[in-house]
Amino acid sequence: MRVVLDHITKRFADVTAVSDFSATLNDGELVCLLGPSGCGKSTLLNMLSGILPVSDGKIFFDDEDVTMLPPEQRGIGLVFQNYALYPHMTVLGNICFPLETQHVPKEERLARANEIAKLVHVDMLMNRRPAELSGGQQQRVAIARALVKNPRLLLLDEPLSNLDARLRLEMREEIRRIQQRTGVTTIFVTHDQEEAMSISDHIVLMKLGVLQQNDLPQNLYNEPANQFVADFLGNPPINNLPGTVSGGAFITEEGDGVVKMPLFEGIADGRKVNLSVRSESFVLDPDGPLACEVTRVYQMGKEEMAYFKLGECDFRAYIDADEGLKVGNRVRLNLKKRGVFVFDRETGERIK
Amino acid sequence: MKKEKQSVDRELVDRSFFSRVEPYLYLLPFFLGIVVFTLYPVVNVVLMSFKEDYSYLSRSFTQWGFGNYRIVLSNRYFGQAVGNTIKYVLLVVPISTCIAVVVAYLLNQKLRFNALFQTAYFLPMVTSVTAVGLSWKLMYNQNFGIINYLLSFLGIDPVPWLVNASWSLPALVIFGIWNILPFTIILLLSGLQNIDPQYYTAARVDGSKSLRIFFRITVPLLAPTIFLVCIVNTISSFKVFSELYPLFSGKPGPFNNMYTVVYYIRKAMTDRKYAVAAAAAIILFLFIFAFTMIQTFVRKRMERRGQ
Ligand SMILES: Nc1ncnc2c1ncn2[C@@H]1O[C@H](COP(=O)(O)OP(=O)(O)O)[C@@H](O)[C@H]1O
Ligand SMILES: [Mg+2]
């Protein structure tokens, strides 16, 4: 099912949690709703599920306007951050509950519950209570309960944040597998960029209730729409060198580095910008424009993570270990074509 | 290393005598209070109930035995008292619990005038039963009472609440329910407030309407509190007396037909038959004990069955 958010706004008493948010999510995809804590992800999700009314705008499921529909009529499955399994029911009771309300006959209820339980691998736990399950198992049951009614849309609100690191990796793969098996359009909320990058077909990145970029994961990384997107994605974080454009070249704050690249041609003289460079986009080059000092070196297998100091500015770069960098070395760096961006320092807007 | 640990242990042992005794010292005053004012009287009642022909003044008795129990059990008013009391418990406890669950549920919603409702419902708690009982006596009045007046709008003839034998139990039960409701509602309300609202959200997303949510989510999650309320109310209802006393001007119903067990015990005491009263009290205790055991058993069964 295609989901269309048409200029959605949500105002609470003193905050606008989501403002003028428009996006289209394709049928059958797993879309990550990504953003820092408090940026309005849950609020947006709750508006999609119908738990919260919108202040403004419209929501369409395919061509149906569901803006005013109560949650029970939207045909969605929802997985809560802490699962919210009914503690007084067994696993079977939990999975069957949504079907009970649809008046599915008991035989069919059990058949469907068993089928979905097999899919998420909890079929041997059917008679346990939630309190007798591990976090990962509760998670699976919660997904089964959300999926059993064949929802048009599956919503997961930070489903992995209560799990320990190893289980998180495992469940991430599981959710991907289950989503692909069922083909249900899925929205997955997370604040973890790595999680989002690894499982989603599309990522919707938001900040303070405002959409930043809705794109393929690799596009978010390779073609960030603005400074925030570039900063949010990538580990280690992108390096930002503040400077000014002059005569088609970038000049660092202290004036001790002058980078001439086609990138800067056509930018007005005197515009304050950030030259943002991914750590893997530096190369050692005796003729390079950036003269810097090595301040730290970490061995990371074939590559080294080196810390450089350029004037007042620190940054990190992956350098081939064969180069044998030492702390205190003075070297010159050049930039690759990929992973180098220019952003307006005031507005954060990308300058191409 | 090992040696060091041992010496630490040694130190712990040395210090431990006082630290083990210390908490008991703090408990002692309270414990003495319990011994003097609870334990001693209880033991005394048990003993007294077996002393035949006990004289309170001289503290003399003829022999140990079940004489007092025989007297109690063969007394026609005691049989009536047990019947009335059990009927009272079986009516008041379930009805008040059901009403209280619904009222607490409504109070727990974010209604307008919530504060007003809460005050209205909790008013009986801060008033004296006897004083309120006197006003209920007026309200029950066959000719001038407000209850019959209101019923007349429904086309119901005046009910002889307090003057007809067959209406005295209903009159007592209605007053008893009203009297017990606030306490019950408060407990249930706190139980309701402990339920994570996320379950309601989950159930709504799962497609449930309010009524189903109430019966399938709210009530089961409230079950521990409901059970607590039932136990506490069963115990207090078995001891019904202060509701009865003002309604019938201190008499057990209009025709001595509304004896309750505690009324019987009180009567035995005013007649200075203390040992008989003690035996009746022990029998009452056994009834209460049996009822709470049954409730606990039923609850265990229900828990194990689950959904
Ligand atoms: N019920 C509410 N009332 C008032 N403010 C709220 C409410 N729910 C969320 N907010 C505010 O809206 C913003 C977004 O919250 P939320 O959607 O929970 O963020 P996220 O899920 O991305 O961490 C926050 O500033 C939060 O304080
Ligand atoms: Mg959230």
XYZ file of C-alpha atoms in Angstrom, chain A residues 51 71-72 76 78 80 82 84-90 97-98 100-101 103 129 145 149, chain B residues 196 198-199 201-209 212 216-217 220-221 303-307:
44
model
C -3.836 7.336 17.863
C -7.124 3.437 14.581
C -9.307 0.336 14.548
C -2.522 -1.159 10.628
C 1.703 -1.435 15.495
C 5.519 -0.544 20.535
C 8.309 -1.790 24.980
C 2.959 -3.698 25.257
C 2.077 -7.393 25.228
C -1.005 -8.081 27.338
C 0.526 -9.523 30.509
C -2.536 -11.555 31.458
C -2.684 -13.452 28.181
C -0.441 -16.181 26.843
C -6.549 -10.975 20.255
C -6.665 -8.785 17.111
C -11.055 -11.928 18.077
C -12.100 -8.343 17.533
C -14.834 -12.001 14.768
C 3.115 -15.518 29.449
C 0.445 -9.786 16.992
C -4.522 -9.374 11.042
C -0.108 1.198 31.631
C -0.234 1.615 26.371
C -2.327 -1.560 26.696
C -3.704 1.973 22.864
C -2.536 -1.446 21.729
C -6.033 -2.869 22.088
C -7.547 0.010 20.159
C -5.062 -0.420 17.346
C -5.911 -4.115 17.440
C -9.439 -3.058 16.606
C -11.207 -3.222 19.979
C -14.041 -0.945 21.001
C -14.224 -5.106 24.715
C -10.701 -8.081 28.059
C -8.002 -5.646 29.179
C -8.220 -8.760 33.912
C -5.434 -6.297 34.626
C -4.873 -17.441 37.430
C -3.672 -20.841 36.388
C -6.329 -21.180 33.722
C -5.470 -17.819 32.145
C -6.574 -17.003 28.638
